[in-house]
Short mmCIF file of C-alpha atoms in Angstrom, two decimals:
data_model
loop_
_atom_site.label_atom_id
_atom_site.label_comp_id
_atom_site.label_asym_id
_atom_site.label_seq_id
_atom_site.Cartn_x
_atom_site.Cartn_y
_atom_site.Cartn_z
CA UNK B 1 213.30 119.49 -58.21
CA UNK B 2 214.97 119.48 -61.70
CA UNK B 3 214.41 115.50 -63.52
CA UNK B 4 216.43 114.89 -65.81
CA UNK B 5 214.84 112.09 -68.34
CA UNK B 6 216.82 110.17 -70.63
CA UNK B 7 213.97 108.71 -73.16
CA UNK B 8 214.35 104.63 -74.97
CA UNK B 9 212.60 106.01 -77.92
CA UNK B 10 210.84 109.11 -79.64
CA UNK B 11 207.53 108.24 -78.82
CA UNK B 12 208.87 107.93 -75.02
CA UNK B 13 210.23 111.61 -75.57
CA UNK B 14 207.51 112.87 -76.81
CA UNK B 15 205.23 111.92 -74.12
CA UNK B 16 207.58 113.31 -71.49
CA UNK B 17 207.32 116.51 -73.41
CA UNK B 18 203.44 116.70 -73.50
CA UNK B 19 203.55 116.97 -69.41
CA UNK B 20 206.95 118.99 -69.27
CA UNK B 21 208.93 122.11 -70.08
CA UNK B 22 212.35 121.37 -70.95
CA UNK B 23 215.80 121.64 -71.97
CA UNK B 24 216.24 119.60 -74.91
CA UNK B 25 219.94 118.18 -74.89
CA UNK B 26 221.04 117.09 -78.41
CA UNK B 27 225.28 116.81 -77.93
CA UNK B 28 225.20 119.35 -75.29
CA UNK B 29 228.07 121.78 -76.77
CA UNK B 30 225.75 124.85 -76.40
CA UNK B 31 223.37 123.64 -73.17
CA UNK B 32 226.16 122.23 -71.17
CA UNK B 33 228.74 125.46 -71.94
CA UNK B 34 225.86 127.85 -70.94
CA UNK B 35 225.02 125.82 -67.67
CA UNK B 36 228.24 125.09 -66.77
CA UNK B 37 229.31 126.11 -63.09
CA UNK B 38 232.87 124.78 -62.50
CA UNK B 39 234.74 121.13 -62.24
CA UNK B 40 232.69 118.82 -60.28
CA UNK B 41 229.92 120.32 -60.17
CA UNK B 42 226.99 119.78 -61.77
CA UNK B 43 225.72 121.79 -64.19
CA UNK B 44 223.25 124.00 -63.24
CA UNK B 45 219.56 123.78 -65.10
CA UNK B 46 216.57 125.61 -63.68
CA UNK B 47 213.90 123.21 -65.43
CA UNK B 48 213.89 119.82 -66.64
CA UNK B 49 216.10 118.40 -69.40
CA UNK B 50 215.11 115.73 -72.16
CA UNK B 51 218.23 113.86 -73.55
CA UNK B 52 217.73 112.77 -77.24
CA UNK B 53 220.69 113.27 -78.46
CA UNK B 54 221.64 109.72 -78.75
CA UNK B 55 217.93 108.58 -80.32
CA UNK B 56 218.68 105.79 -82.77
CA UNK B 57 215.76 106.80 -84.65
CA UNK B 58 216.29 110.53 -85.37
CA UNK B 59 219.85 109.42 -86.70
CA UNK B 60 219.60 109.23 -90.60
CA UNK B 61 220.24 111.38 -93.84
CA UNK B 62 218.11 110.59 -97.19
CA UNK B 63 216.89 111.98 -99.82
CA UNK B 64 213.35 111.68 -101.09
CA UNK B 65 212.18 111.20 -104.50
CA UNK B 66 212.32 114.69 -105.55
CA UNK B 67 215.75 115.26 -104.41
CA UNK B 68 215.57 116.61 -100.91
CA UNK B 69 217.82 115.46 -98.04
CA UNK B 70 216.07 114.58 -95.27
CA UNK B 71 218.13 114.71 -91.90
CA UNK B 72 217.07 113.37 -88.95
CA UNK B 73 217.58 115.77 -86.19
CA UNK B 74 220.07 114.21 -83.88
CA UNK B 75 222.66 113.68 -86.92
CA UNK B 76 225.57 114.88 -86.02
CA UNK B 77 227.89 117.60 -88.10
CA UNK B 78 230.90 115.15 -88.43
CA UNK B 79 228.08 112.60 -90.57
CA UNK B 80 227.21 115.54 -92.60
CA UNK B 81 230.31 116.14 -93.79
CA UNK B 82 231.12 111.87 -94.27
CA UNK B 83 227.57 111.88 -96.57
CA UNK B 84 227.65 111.90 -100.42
CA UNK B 85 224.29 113.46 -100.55
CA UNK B 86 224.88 116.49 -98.04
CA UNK B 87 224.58 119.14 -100.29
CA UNK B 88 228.58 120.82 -100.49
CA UNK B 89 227.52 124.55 -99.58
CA UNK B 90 226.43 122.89 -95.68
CA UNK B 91 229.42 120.96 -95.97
CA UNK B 92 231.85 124.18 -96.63
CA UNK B 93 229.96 126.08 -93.92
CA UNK B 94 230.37 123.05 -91.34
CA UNK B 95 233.88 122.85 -91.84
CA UNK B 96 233.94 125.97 -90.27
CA UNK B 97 232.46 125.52 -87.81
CA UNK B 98 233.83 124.80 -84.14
CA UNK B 99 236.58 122.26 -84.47
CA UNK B 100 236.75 117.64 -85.43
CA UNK B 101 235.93 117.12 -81.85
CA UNK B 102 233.36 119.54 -81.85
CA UNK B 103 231.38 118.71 -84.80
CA UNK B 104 231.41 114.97 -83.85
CA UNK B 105 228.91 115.64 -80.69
CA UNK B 106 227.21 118.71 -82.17
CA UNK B 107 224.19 119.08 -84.35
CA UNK B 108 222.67 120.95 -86.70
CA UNK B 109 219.31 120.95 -84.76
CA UNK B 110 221.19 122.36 -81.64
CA UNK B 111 222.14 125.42 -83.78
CA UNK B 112 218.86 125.73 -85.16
CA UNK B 113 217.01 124.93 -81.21
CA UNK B 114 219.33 127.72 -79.82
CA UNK B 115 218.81 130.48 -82.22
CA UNK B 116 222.11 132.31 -81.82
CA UNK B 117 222.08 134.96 -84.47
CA UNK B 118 226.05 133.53 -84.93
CA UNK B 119 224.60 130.16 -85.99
CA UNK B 120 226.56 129.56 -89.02
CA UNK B 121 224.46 126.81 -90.18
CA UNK B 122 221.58 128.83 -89.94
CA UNK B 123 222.74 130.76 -92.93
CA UNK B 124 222.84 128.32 -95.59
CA UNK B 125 219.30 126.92 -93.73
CA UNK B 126 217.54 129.97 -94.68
CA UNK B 127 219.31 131.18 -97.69
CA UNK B 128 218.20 127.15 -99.29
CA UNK B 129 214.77 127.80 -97.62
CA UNK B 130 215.32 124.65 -95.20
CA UNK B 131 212.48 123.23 -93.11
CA UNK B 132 211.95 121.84 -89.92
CA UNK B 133 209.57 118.94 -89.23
CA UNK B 134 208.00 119.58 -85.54
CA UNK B 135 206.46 116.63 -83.71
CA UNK B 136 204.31 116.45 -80.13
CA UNK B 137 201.45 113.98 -79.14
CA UNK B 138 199.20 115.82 -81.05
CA UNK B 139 200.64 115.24 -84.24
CA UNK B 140 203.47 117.25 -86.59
CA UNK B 141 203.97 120.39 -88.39
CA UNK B 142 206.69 121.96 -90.86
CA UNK B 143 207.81 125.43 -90.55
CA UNK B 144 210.37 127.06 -92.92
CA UNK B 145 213.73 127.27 -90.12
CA UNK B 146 212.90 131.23 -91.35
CA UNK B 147 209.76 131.24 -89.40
CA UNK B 148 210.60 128.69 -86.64
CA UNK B 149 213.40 131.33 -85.56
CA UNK B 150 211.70 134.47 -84.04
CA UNK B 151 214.78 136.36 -82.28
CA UNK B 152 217.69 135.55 -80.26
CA UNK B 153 217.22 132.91 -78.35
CA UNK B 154 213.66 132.85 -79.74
CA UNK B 155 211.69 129.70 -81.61
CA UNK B 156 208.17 129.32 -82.63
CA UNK B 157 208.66 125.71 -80.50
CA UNK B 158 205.71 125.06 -78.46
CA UNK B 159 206.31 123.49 -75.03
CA UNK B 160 205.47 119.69 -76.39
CA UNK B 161 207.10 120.07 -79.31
CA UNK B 162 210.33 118.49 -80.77
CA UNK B 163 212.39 119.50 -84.22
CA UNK B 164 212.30 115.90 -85.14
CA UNK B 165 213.81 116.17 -88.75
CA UNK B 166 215.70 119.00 -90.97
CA UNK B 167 214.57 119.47 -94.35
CA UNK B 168 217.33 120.29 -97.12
CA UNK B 169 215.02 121.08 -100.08
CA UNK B 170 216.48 120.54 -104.00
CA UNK B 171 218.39 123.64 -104.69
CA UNK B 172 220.16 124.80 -108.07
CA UNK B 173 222.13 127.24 -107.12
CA UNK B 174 225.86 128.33 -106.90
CA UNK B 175 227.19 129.97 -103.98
CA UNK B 176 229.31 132.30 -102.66
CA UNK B 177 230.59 132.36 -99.02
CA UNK B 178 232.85 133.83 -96.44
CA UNK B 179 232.87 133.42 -92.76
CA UNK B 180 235.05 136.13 -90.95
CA UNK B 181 236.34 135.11 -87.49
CA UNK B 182 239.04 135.44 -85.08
CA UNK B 183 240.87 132.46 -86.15
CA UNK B 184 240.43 129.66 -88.90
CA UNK B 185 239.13 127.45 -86.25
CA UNK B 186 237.18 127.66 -83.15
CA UNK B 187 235.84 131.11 -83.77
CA UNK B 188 232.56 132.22 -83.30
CA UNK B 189 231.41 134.30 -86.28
CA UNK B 190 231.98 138.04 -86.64
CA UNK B 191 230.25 138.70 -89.60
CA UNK B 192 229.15 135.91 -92.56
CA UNK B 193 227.63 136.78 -96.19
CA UNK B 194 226.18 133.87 -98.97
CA UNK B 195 225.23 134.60 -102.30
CA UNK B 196 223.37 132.07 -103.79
CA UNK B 197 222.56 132.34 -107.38
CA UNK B 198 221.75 130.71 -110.72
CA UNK B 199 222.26 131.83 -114.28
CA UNK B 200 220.88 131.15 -117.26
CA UNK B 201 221.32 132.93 -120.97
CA UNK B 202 223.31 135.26 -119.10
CA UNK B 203 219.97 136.16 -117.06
CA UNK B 204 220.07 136.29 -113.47
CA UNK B 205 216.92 133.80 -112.66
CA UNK B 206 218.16 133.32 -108.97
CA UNK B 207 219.22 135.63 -106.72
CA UNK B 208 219.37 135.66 -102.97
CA UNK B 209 221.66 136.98 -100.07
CA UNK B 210 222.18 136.22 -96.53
CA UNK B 211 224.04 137.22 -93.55
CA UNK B 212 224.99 136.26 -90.23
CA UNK B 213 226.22 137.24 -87.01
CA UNK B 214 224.76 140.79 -87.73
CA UNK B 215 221.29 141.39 -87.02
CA UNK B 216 218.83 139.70 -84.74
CA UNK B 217 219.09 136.78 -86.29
CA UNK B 218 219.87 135.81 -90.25
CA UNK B 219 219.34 138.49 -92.59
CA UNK B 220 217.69 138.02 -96.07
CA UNK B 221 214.99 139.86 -97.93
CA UNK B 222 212.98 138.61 -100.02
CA UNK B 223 211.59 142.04 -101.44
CA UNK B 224 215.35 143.09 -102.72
CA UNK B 225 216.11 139.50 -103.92
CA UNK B 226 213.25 139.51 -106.51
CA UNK B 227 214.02 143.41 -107.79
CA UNK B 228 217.20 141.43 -109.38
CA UNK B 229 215.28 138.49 -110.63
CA UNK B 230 215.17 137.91 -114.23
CA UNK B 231 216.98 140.79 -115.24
CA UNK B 232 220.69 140.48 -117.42
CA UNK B 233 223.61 140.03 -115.41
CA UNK B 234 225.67 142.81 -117.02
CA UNK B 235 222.83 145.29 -115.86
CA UNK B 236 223.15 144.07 -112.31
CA UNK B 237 224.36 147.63 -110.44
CA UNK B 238 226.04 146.64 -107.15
CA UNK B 239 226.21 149.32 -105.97
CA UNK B 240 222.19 149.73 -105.74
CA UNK B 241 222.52 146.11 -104.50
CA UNK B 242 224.43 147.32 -101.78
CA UNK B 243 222.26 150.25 -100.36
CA UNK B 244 219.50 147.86 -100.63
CA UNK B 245 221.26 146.04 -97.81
CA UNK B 246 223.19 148.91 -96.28
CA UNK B 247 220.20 149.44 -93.38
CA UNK B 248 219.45 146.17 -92.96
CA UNK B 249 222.27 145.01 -91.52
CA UNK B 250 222.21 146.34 -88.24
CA UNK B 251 225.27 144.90 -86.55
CA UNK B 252 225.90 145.41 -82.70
CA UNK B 253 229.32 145.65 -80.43
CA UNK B 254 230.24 142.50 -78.15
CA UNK B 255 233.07 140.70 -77.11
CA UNK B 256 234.07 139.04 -80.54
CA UNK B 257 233.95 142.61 -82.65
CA UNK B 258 232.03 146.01 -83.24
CA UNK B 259 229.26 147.26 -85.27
CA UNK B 260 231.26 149.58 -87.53
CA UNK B 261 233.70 146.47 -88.36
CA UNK B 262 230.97 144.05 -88.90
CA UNK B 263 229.06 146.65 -90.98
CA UNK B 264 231.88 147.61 -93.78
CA UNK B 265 232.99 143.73 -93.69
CA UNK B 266 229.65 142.72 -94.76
CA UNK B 267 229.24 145.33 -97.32
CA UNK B 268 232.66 144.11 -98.51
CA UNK B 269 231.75 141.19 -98.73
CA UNK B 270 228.67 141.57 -100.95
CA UNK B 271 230.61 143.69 -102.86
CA UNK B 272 233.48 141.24 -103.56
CA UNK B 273 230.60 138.26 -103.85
CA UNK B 274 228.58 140.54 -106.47
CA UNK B 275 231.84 141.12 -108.90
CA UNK B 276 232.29 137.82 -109.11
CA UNK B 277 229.15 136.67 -110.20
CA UNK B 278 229.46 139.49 -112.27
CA UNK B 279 232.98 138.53 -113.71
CA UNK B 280 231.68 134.89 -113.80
CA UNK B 281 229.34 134.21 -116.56
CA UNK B 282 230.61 131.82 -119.00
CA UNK B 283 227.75 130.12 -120.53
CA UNK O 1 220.46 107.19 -62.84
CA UNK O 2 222.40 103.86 -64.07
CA UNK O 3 224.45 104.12 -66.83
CA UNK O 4 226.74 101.34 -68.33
CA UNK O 5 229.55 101.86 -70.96
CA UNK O 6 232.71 99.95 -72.12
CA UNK O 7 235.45 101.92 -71.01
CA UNK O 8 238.84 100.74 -72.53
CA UNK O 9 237.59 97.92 -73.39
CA UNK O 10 235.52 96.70 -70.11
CA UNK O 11 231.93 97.21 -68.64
CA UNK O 12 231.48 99.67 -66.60
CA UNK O 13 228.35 100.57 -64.55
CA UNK O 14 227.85 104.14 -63.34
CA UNK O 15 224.88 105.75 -61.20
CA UNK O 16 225.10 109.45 -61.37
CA UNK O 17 223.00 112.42 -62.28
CA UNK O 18 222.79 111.73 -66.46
CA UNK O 19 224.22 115.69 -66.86
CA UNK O 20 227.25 114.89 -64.85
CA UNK O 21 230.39 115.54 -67.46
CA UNK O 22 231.90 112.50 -68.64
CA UNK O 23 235.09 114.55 -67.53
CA UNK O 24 233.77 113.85 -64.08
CA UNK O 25 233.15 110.83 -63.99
CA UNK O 26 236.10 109.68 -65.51
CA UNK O 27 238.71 111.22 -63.14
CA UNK O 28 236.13 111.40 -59.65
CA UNK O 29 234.05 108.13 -60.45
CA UNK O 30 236.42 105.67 -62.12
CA UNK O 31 240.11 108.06 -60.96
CA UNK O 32 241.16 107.99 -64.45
CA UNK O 33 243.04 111.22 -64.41
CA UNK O 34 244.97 111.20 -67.04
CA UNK O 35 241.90 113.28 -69.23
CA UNK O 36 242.97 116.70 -68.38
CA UNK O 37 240.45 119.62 -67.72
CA UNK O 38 241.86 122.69 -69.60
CA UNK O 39 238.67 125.09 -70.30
CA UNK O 40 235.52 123.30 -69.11
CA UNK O 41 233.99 124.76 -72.04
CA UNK O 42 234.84 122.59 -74.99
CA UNK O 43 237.73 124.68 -77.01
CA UNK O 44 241.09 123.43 -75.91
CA UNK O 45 240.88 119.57 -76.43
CA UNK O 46 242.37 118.66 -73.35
CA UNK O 47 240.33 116.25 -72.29
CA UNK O 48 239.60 114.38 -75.53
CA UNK O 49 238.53 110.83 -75.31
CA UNK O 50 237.68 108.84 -77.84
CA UNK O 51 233.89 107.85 -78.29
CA UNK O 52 233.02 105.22 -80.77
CA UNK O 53 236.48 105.30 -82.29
CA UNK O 54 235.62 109.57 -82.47
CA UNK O 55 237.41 111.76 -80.86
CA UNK O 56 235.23 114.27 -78.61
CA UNK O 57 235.35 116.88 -75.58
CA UNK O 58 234.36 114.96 -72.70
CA UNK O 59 234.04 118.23 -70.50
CA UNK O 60 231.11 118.99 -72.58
CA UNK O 61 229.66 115.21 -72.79
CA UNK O 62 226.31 114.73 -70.48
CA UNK O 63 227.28 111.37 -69.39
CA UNK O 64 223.62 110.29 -70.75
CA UNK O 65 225.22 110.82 -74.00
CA UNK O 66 227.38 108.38 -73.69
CA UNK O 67 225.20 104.97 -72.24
CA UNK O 68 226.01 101.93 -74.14
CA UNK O 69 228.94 103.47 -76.36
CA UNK O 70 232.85 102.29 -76.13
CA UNK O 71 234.89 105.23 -74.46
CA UNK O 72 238.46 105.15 -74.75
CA UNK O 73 241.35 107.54 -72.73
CA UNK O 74 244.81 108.08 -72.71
CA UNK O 75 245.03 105.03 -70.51
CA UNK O 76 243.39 102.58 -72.76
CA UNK O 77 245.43 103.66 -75.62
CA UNK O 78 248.74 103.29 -74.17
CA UNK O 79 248.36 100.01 -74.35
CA UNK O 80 248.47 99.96 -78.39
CA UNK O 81 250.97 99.84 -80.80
CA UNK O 82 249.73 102.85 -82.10
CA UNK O 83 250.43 104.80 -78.80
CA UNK O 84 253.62 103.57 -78.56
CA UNK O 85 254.61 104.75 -81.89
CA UNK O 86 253.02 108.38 -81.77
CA UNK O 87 254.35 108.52 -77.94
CA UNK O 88 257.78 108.16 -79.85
CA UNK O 89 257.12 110.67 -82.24
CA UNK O 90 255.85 113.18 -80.14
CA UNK O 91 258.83 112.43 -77.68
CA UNK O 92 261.54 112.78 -80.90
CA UNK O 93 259.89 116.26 -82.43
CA UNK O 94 259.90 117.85 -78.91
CA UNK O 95 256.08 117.69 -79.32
CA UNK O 96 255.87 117.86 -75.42
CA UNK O 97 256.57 120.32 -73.02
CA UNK O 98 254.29 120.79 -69.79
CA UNK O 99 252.08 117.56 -71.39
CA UNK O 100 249.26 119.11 -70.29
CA UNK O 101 247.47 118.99 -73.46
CA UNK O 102 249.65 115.53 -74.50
CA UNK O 103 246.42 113.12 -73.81
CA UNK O 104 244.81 114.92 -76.22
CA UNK O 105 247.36 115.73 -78.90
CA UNK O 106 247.75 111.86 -78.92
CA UNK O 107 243.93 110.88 -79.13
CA UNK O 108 243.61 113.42 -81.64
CA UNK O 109 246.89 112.67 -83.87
CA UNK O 110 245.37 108.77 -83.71
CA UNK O 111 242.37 109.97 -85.43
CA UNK O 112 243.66 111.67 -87.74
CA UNK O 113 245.90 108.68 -89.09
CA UNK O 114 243.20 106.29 -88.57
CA UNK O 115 241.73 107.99 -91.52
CA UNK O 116 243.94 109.63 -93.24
CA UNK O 117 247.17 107.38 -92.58
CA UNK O 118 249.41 110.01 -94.82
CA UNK O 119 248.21 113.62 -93.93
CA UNK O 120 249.57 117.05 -95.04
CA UNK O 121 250.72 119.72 -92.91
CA UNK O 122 247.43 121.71 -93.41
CA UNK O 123 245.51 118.38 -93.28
CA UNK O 124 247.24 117.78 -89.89
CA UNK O 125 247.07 121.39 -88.70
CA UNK O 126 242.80 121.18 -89.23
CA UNK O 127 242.87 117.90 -87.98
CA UNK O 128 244.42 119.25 -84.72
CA UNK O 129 242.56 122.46 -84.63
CA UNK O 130 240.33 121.68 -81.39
CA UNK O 131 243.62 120.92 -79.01
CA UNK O 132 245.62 123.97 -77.92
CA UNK O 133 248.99 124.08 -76.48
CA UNK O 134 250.25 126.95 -74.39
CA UNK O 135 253.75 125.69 -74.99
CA UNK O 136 255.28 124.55 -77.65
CA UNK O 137 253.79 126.74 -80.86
CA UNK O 138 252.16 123.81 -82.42
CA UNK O 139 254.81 123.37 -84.75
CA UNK O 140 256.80 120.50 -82.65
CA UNK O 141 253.65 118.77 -82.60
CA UNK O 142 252.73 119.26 -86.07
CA UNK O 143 255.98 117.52 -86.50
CA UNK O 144 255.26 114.59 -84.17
CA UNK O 145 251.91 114.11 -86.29
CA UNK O 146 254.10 113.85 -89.72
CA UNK O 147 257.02 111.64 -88.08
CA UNK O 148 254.33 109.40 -86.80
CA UNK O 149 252.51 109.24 -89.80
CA UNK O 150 255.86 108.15 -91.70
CA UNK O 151 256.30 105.39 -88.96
CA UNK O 152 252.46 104.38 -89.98
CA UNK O 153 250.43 103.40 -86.73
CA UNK O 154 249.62 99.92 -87.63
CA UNK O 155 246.55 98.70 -86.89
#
C-alpha cells in the first residue's frame, strides 16, 4: 500500500520522513515524467511519496551577511530568474533550461535530488562550490552538492533526510558557458562546459572548469585547476589544459548523442572558452 | 484525499489520490476538456493552465501541488477581454489550424503580454518555446502574438 502524504509544515514532513522511505515530490517535472503510465491513470510509485513542493516555509531567497544567497529548497526556477540577488551565471544557465512553463513548477532542488548527470544546474552548483543544508529529526548537516551527489541517480541523502535549503556561496568570478542541445529550448543537454575564472595583474588567481552531460555525473578537478593557479595568463598553454581534461571526460552513447560527438564538442569548447580568457585581459 | 482550489474563479472541492494529474482531474473530475493532452510528459504545452496567474503543464502537476491556489483554463479565460482580443489575433494571422495546441498558445501568449505588454519576435518566440504546433510552423502564431500585442490586452 503506497501513502501518499501531503505535509502542513516542515516539521510535519520531517517526521513523516523519520518513519518512511520516500519519493520526495518538489514540482514533479522529473518524478511524475518517470512514473508516468498513460492518461487516466495514476502514476505509478512503488514506495511512498512526500509532497513539499508547495511548503510556504522552504520558499525564500536571501542573502546573508557575507554575501551568500540562501535559497530555500522548494523555490522555484521561474523566482530565480525574477530575483535581483540570484547570482547571473544560474540565471543564464536556467534560461536554458526546459521551457517558461517548465521552470515555473520546477526546482533547483529537484535537479540536485535526482542526480541526472544532464542536470544543467548542477554545473554552475559545483563549479561555485554550492551547498546543501540537509535536515531530519535528528538535527541538520551541510554537504558541498559535490559530495551530496555520488553517481547517477545517486545522493549521500539518508532515508530521514530532506535538502531543506541551497547554498549559493560569494563568488568572484567571470564565466564562460555553453550548453549544446538539440534545440534552443526543451533540450536535454548533450554536452555543457563553464569556465569560471578571475584575474588579477594579468595573473590567473582563479581557475576552474566544469562539464556536464558527460561523465557520471559533473566533471571538475580540483588537482588540474590549481596547476594553473597563480601563474600569468599569457603562459597559460591550452593545449596542456586540454589533455589534462582529455581522459576525464568520459562521455557515453544514448538517445540524445554519442560519445565521440560529446567528446570533441567538449574539448572544443574548452578550447574556444580558454582563448578567450586568453584574448580577454584588459586590466 | 480532499483538495480544494479556485478554479476560474470558484471553489472547488476535489477528493482524489494527491498524484492524480491536474490534467485529470480537470477533464474526468470537473469535464473541463478544453486542456488538451498532447505528450503526457510536459514538452508540448498543450495542456497549459494557468496557476497563480503562471502558466504551467498541468499533465505534469500532482494535483497536491495545486491545494489552495487559483487555476485558470481556456474556459475561464474566454470570458476576458483579453481572450477575446488574442482569439482575434490568432484567428486574423492564421495562427490556428487543427487548434489542438490553441488552449495553450492562448494561455501562453496572455502571459507573455501580461508582462511584457510589447514583446519582440525573439522575446515572443522564447516566451512560446514550451507549446508546439504540428501545424502551422510557428510563424502564424508568432504573428498572432505581435498583432495581439499591438491591439494591447487590456487589463
Amino acid at each position: 500500500m503506497i501513502n501518499h502524504y501531503v505535509p502542513t509544515s516542515l516539521n510535519d514532513a520531517l517526521k513523516y520522513l523519520s518513519t518512511h522511505d520516500c519519493y520526495i515530490m518538489s514540482g514533479g517535472t522529473d518524478l511524475m515524467v518517470q512514473k508516468h503510465v498513460s492518461s487516466l491513470v495514476l502514476p505509478r510509485f512503488d514506495k511512498d511519496v512526500l509532497y513539499v513542493g508547495e511548503l510556504k516555509e522552504l520558499q525564500y531567497i536571501k542573502e546573508d551577511k557575507d554575501g551568500n544567497i540562501l535559497i530555500g529548497a522548494e523555490t522555484k526556477y521561474a523566482d530565480l530568474l525574477l530575483s535581483p540577488i540570484v547570482p547571473e551565471i544560474y540565471k543564464t544557465v536556467i534560461k536554458e533550461i526546459a521551457s517558461p512553463n517548465i521552470r515555473n513548477m520546477a526546482t533547483m532542488v529537484g535537479n540536485i535530488g535526482n542526480a541526472s548527470p544532464a542536470g544543467d544546474s548542477l554545473v554552475p552548483l559545483i563549479l561555485n562550490d554550492a551547498e546543501v543544508v540537509l535536515k531530519s529529526v535528528n538535527g541538520e548537516r551541510v554537504l558541498k552538492v559535490s559530495e551530496y551527489i555520488l553517481g547517477v541517480k545517486k545522493t549521500a541523502r539518508k532515508n530521514d533526510e530532506i535538502i531543506v535549503e541551497i547554498r549559493l556561496l560569494k563568488q568572484n568570478l567571470r564565466y564562460l558557458y555553453r550548453k549544446v542541445g538539440a534545440r534552443k529550448a526543451e533540450s536535454i543537454t548533450k554536452v555543457s562546459c563553464l569556465v569560471g575564472y578571475q584575474i588579477k595583474e594579468k595573473k590567473l588567481i582563479d581557475f576552474r572548469v566544469a562539464f556536464g552531460s558527460v561523465g557520471v555525473t559533473i566533471i571538475r578537478n580540483l588537482e588540474i585547476e590549481n596547476k594553473y593557479k597563480n601563474i600569468e595568463v599569457k603562459d597559460l598553454d591550452v593545449d596542456r589544459v586540454i589533455s589534462d581534461y582529455y581522459q576525464l571526460v568520459t562521455p557515453i552513447d544514448d538517445q540524445r548523442s554519442n560519445k565521440e560527438y560529446r567528446h570533441k564538442v567538449a574539448m572544443n569548447l574548452l578550447r574556444k572558452f580558454l582563448l578567450e580568457l586568453k584574448g580577454g585581459i584588459d586590466e | 484525499m480532499k483538495i480544494n482550489f479556485k478554479l476560474n474563479g470558484s471553489n472547488v472541492t476535489v477528493d482524489v489520490v494527491p498524484s492524480k494529474r491536474l490534467l485529470d482531474v480537470l477533464r474526468e473530475d470537473l469535464h473541463l476538456t478544453g486542456t488538451k493532452e498532447g505528450c503526457g510528459e510536459g514538452e508540448c504545452g498543450a495542456c497549459t493552465v494557468l496557476v497563480d496567474n503562471r502558466p504551467i503543464n498541468s499533465c505534469i502537476a500532482p494535483i497536491a501541488n495545486i491545494a489552495n491556489k487559483e487555476v485558470i483554463t481556456i474556459e475561464g479565460f474566454r470570458e476576458t477581454k483579453a481572450y477575446r482580443v488574442i482569439a482575434d489575433a490568432f484567428a486574423d494571422m492564421g495562427g490556428s489550424q487543427c487548434g489542438f495546441c490553441t488552449p495553450g498558445m492562448i494561455l501562453a501568449t496572455y502571459a507573455v503580454l501580461r508582462d511584457n505588454p510589447h514583446p519582440t519576435e525573439e522575446e515572443a518566440r522564447i516566451a512560446l518555446s514550451g507549446n508546439l504546433c504540428r501545424c502551422t510552423g510557428y510563424q502564424a502564431i508568432v504573428n498572432a502574438v505581435l498583432k495581439a500585442s499591438e491591439k494591447g490586452i487590456k487589463l
